[in-house]
Short mmCIF file of C-alpha atoms and ligand atoms in Angstrom, two decimals:
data_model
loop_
_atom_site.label_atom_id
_atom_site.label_comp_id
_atom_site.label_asym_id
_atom_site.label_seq_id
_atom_site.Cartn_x
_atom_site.Cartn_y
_atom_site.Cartn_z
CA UNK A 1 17.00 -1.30 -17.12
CA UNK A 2 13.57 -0.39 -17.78
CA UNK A 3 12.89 3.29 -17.69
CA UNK A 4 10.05 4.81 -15.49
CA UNK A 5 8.71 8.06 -14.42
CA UNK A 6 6.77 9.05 -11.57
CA UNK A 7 3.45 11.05 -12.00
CA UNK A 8 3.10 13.12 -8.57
CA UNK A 9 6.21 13.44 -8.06
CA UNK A 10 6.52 16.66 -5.87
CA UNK A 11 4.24 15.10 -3.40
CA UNK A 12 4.42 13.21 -0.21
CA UNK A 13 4.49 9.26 -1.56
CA UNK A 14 6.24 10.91 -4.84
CA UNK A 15 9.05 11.28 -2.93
CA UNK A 16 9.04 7.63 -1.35
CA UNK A 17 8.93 6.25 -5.06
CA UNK A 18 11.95 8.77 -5.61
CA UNK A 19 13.89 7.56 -2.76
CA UNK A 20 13.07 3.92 -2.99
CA UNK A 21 14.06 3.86 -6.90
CA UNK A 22 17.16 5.91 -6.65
CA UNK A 23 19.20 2.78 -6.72
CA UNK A 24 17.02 -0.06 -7.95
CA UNK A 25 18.60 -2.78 -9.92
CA UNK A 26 15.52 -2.93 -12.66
CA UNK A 27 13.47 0.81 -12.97
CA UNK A 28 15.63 4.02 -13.61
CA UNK A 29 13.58 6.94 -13.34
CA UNK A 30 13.82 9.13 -16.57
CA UNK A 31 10.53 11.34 -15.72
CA UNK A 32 9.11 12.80 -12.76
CA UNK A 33 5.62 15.06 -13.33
CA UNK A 34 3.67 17.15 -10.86
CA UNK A 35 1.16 19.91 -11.05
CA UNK A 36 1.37 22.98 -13.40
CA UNK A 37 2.89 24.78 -10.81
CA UNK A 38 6.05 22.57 -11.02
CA UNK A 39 5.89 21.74 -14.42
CA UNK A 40 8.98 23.50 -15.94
CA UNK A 41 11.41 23.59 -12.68
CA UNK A 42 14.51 21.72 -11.85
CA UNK A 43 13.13 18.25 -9.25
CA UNK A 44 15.09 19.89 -6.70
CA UNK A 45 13.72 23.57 -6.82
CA UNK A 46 10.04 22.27 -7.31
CA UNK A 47 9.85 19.84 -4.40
CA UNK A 48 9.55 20.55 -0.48
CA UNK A 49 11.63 17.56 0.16
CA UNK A 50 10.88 16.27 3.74
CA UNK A 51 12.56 13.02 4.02
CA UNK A 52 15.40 12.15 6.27
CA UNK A 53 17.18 11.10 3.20
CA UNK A 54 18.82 13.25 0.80
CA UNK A 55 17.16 13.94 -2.73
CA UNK A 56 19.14 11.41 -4.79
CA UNK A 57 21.90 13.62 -7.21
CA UNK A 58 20.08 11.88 -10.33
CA UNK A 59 17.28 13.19 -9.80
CA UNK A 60 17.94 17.20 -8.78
CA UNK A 61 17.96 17.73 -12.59
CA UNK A 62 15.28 16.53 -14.28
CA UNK A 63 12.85 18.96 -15.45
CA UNK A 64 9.34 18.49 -14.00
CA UNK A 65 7.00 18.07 -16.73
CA UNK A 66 3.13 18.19 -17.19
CA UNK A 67 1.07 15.41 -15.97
CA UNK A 68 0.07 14.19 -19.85
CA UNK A 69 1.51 11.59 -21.86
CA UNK A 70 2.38 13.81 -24.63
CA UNK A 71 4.82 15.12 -21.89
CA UNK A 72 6.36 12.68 -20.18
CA UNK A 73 8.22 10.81 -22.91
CA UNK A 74 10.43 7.59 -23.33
CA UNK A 75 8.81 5.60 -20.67
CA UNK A 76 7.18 2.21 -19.85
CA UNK A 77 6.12 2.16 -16.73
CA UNK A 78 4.78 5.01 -14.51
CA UNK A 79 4.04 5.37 -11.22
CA UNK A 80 1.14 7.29 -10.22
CA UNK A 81 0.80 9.42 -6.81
CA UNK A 82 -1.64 11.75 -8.07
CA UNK A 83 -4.47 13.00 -5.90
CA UNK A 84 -7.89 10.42 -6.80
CA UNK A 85 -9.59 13.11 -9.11
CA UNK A 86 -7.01 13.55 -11.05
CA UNK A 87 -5.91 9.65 -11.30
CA UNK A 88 -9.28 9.52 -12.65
CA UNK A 89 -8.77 11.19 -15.78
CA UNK A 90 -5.04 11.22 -16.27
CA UNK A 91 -4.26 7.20 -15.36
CA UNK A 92 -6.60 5.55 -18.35
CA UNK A 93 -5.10 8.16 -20.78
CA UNK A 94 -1.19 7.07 -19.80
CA UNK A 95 -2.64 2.97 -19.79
CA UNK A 96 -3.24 3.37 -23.44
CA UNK A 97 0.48 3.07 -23.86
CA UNK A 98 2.11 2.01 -20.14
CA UNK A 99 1.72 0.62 -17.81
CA UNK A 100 0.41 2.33 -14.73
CA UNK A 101 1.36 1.23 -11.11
CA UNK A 102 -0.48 3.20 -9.29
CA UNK A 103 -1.57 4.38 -5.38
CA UNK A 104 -4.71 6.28 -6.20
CA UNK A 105 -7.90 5.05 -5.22
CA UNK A 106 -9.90 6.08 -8.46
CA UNK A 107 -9.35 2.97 -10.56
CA UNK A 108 -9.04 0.15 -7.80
CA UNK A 109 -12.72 -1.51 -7.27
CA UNK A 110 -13.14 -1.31 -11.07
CA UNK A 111 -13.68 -5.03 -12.23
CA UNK A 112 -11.22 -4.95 -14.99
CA UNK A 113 -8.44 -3.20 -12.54
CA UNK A 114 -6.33 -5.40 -10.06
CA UNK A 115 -5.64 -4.27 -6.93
CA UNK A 116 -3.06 -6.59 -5.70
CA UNK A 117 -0.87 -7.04 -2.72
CA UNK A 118 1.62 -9.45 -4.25
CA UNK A 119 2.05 -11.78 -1.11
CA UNK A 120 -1.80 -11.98 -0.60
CA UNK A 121 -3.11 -12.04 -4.16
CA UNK A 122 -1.12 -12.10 -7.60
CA UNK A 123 -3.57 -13.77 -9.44
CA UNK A 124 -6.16 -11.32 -9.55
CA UNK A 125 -3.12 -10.26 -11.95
CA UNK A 126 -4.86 -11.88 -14.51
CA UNK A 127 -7.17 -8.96 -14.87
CA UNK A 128 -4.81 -7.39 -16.74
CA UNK A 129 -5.88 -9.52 -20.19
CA UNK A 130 -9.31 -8.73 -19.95
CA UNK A 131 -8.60 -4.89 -19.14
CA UNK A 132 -6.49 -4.32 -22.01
CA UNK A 133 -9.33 -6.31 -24.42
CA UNK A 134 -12.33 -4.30 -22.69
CA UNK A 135 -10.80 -1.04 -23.33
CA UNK A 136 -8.46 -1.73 -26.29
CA UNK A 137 -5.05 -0.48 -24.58
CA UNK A 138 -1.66 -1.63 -25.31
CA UNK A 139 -1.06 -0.60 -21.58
CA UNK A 140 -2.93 -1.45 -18.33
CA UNK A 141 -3.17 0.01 -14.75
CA UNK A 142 -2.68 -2.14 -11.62
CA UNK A 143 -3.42 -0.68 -8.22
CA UNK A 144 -2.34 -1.32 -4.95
CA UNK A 145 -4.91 -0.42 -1.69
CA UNK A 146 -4.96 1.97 0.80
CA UNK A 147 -2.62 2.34 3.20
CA UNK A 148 -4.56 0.86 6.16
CA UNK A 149 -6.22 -1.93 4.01
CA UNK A 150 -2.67 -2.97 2.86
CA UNK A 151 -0.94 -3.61 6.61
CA UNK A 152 -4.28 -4.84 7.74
CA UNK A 153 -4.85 -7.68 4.56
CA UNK A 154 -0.93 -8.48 5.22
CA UNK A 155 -1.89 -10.41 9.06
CA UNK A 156 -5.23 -11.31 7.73
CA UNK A 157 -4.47 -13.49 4.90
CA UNK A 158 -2.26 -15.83 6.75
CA UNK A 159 -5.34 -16.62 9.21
CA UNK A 160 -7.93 -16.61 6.44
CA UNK A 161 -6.21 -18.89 5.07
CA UNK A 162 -6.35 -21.48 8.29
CA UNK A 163 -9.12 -20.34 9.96
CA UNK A 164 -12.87 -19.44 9.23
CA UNK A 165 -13.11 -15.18 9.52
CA UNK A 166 -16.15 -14.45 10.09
CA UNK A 167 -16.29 -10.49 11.07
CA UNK A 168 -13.48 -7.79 11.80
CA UNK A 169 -13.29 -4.99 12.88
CA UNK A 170 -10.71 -2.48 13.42
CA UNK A 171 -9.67 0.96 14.92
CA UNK A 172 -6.71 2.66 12.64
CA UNK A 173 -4.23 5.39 14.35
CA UNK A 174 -3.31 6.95 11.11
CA UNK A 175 -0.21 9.20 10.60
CA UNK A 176 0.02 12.58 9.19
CA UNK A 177 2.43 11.91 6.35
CA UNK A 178 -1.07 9.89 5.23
CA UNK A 179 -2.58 13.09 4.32
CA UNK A 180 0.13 14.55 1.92
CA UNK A 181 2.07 16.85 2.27
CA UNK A 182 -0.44 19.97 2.84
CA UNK A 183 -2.89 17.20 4.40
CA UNK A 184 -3.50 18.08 8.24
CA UNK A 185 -2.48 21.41 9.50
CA UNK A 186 -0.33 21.50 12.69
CA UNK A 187 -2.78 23.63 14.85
CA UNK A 188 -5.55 20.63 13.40
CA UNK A 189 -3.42 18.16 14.69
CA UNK A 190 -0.90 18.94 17.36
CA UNK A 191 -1.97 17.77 20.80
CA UNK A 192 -4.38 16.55 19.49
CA UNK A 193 -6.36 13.24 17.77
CA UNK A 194 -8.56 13.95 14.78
CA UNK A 195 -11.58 10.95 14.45
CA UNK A 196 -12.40 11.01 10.94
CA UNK A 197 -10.72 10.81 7.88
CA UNK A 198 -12.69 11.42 4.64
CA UNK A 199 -13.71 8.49 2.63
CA UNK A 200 -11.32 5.90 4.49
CA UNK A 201 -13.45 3.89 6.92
CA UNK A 202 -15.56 2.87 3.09
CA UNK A 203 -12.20 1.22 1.92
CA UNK A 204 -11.06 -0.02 4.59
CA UNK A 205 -14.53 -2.12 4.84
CA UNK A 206 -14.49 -2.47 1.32
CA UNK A 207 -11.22 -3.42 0.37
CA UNK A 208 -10.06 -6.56 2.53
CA UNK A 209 -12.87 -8.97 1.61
CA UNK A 210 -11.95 -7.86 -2.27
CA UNK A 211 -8.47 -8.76 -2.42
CA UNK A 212 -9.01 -12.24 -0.17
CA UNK A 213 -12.02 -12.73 -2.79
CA UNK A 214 -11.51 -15.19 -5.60
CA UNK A 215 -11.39 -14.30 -9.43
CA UNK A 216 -12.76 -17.04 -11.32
CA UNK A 217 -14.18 -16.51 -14.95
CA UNK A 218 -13.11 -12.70 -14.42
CA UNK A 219 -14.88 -11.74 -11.86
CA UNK A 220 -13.58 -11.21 -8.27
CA UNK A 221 -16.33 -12.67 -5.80
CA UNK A 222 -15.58 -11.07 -2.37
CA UNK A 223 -14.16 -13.15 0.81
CA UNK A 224 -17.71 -13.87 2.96
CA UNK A 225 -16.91 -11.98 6.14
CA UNK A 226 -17.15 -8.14 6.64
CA UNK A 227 -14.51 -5.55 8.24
CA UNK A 228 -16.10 -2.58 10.69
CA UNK A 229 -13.62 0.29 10.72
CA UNK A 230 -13.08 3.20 12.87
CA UNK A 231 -10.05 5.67 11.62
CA UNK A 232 -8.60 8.68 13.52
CA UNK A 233 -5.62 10.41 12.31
CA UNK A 234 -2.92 10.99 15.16
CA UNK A 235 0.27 13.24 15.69
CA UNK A 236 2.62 10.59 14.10
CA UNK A 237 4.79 11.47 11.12
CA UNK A 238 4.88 8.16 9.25
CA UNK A 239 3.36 4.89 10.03
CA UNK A 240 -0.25 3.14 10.67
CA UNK A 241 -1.42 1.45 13.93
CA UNK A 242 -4.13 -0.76 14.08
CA UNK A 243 -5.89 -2.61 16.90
CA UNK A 244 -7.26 -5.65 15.22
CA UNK A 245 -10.44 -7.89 16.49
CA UNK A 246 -11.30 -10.58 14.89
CA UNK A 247 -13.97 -13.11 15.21
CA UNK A 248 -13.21 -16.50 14.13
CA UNK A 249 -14.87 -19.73 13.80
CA UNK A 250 -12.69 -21.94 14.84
CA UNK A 251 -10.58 -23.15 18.36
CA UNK A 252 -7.60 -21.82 18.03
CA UNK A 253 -4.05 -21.50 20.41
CA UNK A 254 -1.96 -18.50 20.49
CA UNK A 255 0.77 -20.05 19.96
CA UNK A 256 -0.17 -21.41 16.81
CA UNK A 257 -1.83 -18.25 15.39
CA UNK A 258 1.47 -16.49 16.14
CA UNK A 259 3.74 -18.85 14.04
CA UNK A 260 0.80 -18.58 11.27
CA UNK A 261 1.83 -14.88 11.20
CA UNK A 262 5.14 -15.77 11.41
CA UNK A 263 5.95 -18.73 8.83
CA UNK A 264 3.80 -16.45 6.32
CA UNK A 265 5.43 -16.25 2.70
CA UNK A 266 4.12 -14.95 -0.70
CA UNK A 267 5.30 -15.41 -3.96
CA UNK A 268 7.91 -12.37 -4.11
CA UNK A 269 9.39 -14.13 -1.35
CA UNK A 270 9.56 -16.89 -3.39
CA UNK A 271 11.10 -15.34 -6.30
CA UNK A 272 13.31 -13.28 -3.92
CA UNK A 273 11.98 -9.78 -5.60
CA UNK A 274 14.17 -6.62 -5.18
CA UNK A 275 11.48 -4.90 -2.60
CA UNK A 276 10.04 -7.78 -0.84
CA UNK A 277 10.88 -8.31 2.86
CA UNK A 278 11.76 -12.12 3.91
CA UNK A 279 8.93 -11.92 6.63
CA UNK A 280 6.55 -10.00 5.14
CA UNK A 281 5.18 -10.06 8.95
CA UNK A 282 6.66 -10.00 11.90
CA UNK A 283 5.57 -10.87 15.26
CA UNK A 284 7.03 -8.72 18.71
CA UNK A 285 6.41 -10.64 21.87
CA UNK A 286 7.14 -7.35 24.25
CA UNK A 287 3.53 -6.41 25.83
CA UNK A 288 4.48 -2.57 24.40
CA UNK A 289 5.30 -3.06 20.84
CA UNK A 290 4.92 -2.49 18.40
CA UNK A 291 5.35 1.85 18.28
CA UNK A 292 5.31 3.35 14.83
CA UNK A 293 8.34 5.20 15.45
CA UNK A 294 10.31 1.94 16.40
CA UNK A 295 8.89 -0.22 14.18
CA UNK A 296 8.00 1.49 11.05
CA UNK A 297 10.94 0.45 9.51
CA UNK A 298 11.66 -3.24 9.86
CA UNK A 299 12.90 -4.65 6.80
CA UNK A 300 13.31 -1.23 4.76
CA UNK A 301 9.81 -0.38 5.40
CA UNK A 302 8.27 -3.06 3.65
CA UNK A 303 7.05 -5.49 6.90
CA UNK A 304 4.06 -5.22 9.07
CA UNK A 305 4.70 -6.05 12.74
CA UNK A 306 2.56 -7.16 14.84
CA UNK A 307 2.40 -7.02 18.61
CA UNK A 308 0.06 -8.21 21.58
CA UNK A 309 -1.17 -11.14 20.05
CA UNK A 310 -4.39 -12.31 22.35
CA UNK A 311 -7.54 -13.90 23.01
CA UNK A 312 -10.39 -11.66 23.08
CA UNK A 313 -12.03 -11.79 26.88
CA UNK A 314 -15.46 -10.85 25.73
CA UNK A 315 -16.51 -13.46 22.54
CA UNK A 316 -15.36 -17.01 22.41
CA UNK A 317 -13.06 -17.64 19.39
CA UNK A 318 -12.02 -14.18 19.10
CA UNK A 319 -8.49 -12.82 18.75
CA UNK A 320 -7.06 -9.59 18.67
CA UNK A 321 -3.84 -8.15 18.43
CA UNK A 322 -2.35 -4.67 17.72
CA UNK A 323 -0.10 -3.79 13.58
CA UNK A 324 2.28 -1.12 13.02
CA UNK A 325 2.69 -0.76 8.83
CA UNK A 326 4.67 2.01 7.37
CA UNK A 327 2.33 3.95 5.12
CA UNK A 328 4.49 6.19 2.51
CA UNK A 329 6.25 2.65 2.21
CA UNK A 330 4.70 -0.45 2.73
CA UNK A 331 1.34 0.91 2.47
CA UNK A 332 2.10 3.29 -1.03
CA UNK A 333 5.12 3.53 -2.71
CA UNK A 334 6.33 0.25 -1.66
CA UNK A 335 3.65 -1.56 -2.73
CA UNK A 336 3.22 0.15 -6.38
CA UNK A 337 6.71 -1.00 -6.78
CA UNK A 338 6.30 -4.48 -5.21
CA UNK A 339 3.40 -4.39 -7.81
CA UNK A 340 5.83 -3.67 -10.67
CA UNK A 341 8.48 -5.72 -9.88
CA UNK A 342 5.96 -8.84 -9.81
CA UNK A 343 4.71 -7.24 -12.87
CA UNK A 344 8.55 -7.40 -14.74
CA UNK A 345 9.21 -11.28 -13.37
CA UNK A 346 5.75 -12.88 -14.53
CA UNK A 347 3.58 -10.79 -17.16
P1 NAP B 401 0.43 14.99 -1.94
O1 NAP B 401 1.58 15.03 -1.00
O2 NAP B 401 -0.63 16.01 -1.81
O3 NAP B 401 1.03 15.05 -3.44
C1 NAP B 401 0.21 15.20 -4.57
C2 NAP B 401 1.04 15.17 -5.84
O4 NAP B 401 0.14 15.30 -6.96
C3 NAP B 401 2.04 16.31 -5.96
O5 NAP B 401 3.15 15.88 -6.71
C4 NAP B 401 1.26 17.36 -6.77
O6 NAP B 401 2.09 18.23 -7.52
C5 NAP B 401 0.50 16.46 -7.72
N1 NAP B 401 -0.70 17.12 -8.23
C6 NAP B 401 -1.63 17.81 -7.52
N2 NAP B 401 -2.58 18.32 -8.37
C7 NAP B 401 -2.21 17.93 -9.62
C8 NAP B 401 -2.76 18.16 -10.90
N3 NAP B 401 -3.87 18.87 -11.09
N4 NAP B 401 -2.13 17.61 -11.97
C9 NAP B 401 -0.99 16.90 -11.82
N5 NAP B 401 -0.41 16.66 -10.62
C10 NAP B 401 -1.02 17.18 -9.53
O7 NAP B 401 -0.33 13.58 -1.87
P2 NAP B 401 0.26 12.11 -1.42
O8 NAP B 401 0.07 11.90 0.02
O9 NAP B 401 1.59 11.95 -2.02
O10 NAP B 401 -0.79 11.13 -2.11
C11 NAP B 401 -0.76 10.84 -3.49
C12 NAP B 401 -1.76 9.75 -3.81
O11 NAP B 401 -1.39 8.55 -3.14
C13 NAP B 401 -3.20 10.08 -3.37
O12 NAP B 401 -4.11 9.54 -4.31
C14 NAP B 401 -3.30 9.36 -2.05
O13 NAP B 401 -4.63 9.06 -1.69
C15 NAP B 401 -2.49 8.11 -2.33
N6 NAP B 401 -1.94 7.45 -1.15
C16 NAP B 401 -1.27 8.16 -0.21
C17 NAP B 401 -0.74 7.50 0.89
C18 NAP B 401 0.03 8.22 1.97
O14 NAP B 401 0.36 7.56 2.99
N7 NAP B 401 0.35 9.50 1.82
C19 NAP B 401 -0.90 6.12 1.03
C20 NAP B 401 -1.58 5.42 0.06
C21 NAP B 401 -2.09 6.10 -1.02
P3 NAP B 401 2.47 19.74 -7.03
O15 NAP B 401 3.58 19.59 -6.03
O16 NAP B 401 2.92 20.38 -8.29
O17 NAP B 401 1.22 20.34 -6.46
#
């Protein structure tokens, strides 16, 4: 077993990592760190626990500790759900001796970091040599995108890889488990649809054409097409829809594009790791589907399903169709742990 600890534990996709690591076969958890203001409690009495599950019994006990590698001791990898600003800082200090899976956007466009989804891109693991040379660590950090980038890159790399993307663009629904746990306030929120959310629309733009880019010599040249986002949060607990448009250059069938999405397969598939789904997408035929509170959950959490599949009526050669990806899951916790599994099997 190799012994992990979670930095952010206390907060919203803390708690995912928590519950999906309570019983996994390679990572026991050994040390959970939040803020100063839970540093020194029992798990249990620092955490607002708002999962349907229950707080696993190994966990209740440990001691919350500072977010500092002097403090959080006898581990090797860590998982990091820390707010951005304080990723910043804190991640590079832990990388000098871990390694650092982490969901925070403050490391992930920096050329030396990967930020992998391991279906769509593993390679760009490579990084990790060069990373550890440029800044002299016996650790690294790997990163895994944003929540909406993740679902969304999921249905796009089986079609870049057939067809010729040229632009997309793409409306996210995003739920309020996305904001943390102090994130939205009800009276914000209830009956209600909020149209902005700070700082996402730039990653969700910037982050797609990144990961489908190639890394040759170490450098990751972007995939040529560009995304156009719009993102709204809505009065959904957990999970991300997004209407999808995208404007291809080739002919294409429905049919066919569906059992693209379908028949798609990464390498975690391949070597059948702990977290990965066995369709990593799914595709609903009913015209209402797919609902985040139906769907959300396929395959543990770690699927994106996709639903109303069509040809655009206003552009030739354009297709859109509607995702549903689980964000605390598939689009954080999930996905840093996907990341490390990978990591265990092939580095
Ligand atoms: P959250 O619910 O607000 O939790 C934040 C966590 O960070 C808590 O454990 C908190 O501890 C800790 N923390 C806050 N200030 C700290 C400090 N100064 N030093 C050490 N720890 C501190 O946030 P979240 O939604 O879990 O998001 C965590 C990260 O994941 C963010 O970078 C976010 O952008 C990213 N992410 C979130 C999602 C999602 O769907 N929620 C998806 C993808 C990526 P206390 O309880 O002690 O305050």
């Amino acid at each position: 077993m190799v012994n992990v600890g979670i930095l952010g534990a206390t907060g919203m996709v803390g708690q995912r990592f928590i519950e999906l690591l309570a019983d996994h076969p390679e990572f026991e958890i050994t040390a959970l760190s939040a803020s100063k203001r839970s540093a020194g409690k029992r798990y249990e009495d620092a955490a607002t626990w708002y999962l349907d599950s229950k707080i696993p019994e190994n966990v209740k006990d440990i001691l919350v500790v500072d977010t500092d590698p002097s403090e959080v001791k006898g581990v090797e990898i860590v998982f990091s759900a820390l707010p951005a600003d304080i990723a910043a800082v804190v991640e590079p200090k832990f990388a000098e001796k871990h390694i650092v899976a982490s969901n925070a956007s403050a490391m992930r466009m920096e050329p030396d970091v990967p930020l992998v989804i391991p279906e769509v891109n593993p390679e760009h693991l490579d990084l990790v040599e060069m990373q550890q040379k440029n800044r002299g660590w016996d650790g690294f950090v790997v990163t895994n995108p944003n929540c909406s980038t993740i679902a969304l890159v999921m249905t796009l790399k089986p079609l870049y890889d057939q067809f010729d993307i040229k632009r997309v663009y793409v409306s996210t629904m995003q739920a309020v488990s996305g904001a943390g746990y102090d994130g939205v306030p009800s009276m914000a929120i209830i009956d209600n649809l909020v149209p902005f959310i700070g700082e996402e629309e730039d990653k969700v733009e910037t982050e797609p054409p990144y990961i489908l880019g190639d890394l040759e010599e170490g450098v990751v040249t972007p995939a040529q097409f560009k995304v156009s986002a719009s993102c709204h949060r809505v009065a959904v607990l957990d999970g991300h829809t997004e209407a999808v448009f995208i404007e291809m250059g080739d002919n294409f069938e429905i049919d066919y594009v569906k059992k693209v999405l379908r028949n798609f397969k990464g390498l975690p598939q391949k070597l059948e790791l702990y977290s990965a789904p066995k369709n990593p997408v799914i595709v609903r035929e009913e015209e209402n589907r797919p609902q985040p509170r139906m769907d959300r959950n396929e395959e543990n959490g770690m699927s994106v399903v996709v639903g109303r599949v069509r040809k655009d009526t206003v552009f030739d050669d354009n297709i859109k169709y509607v995702l549903v990806g689980h964000n605390t899951i598939r689009g954080a916790a999930g996905a840093s742990i996907l990341n490390a599994e990978l990591i265990n099997e092939i580095l």
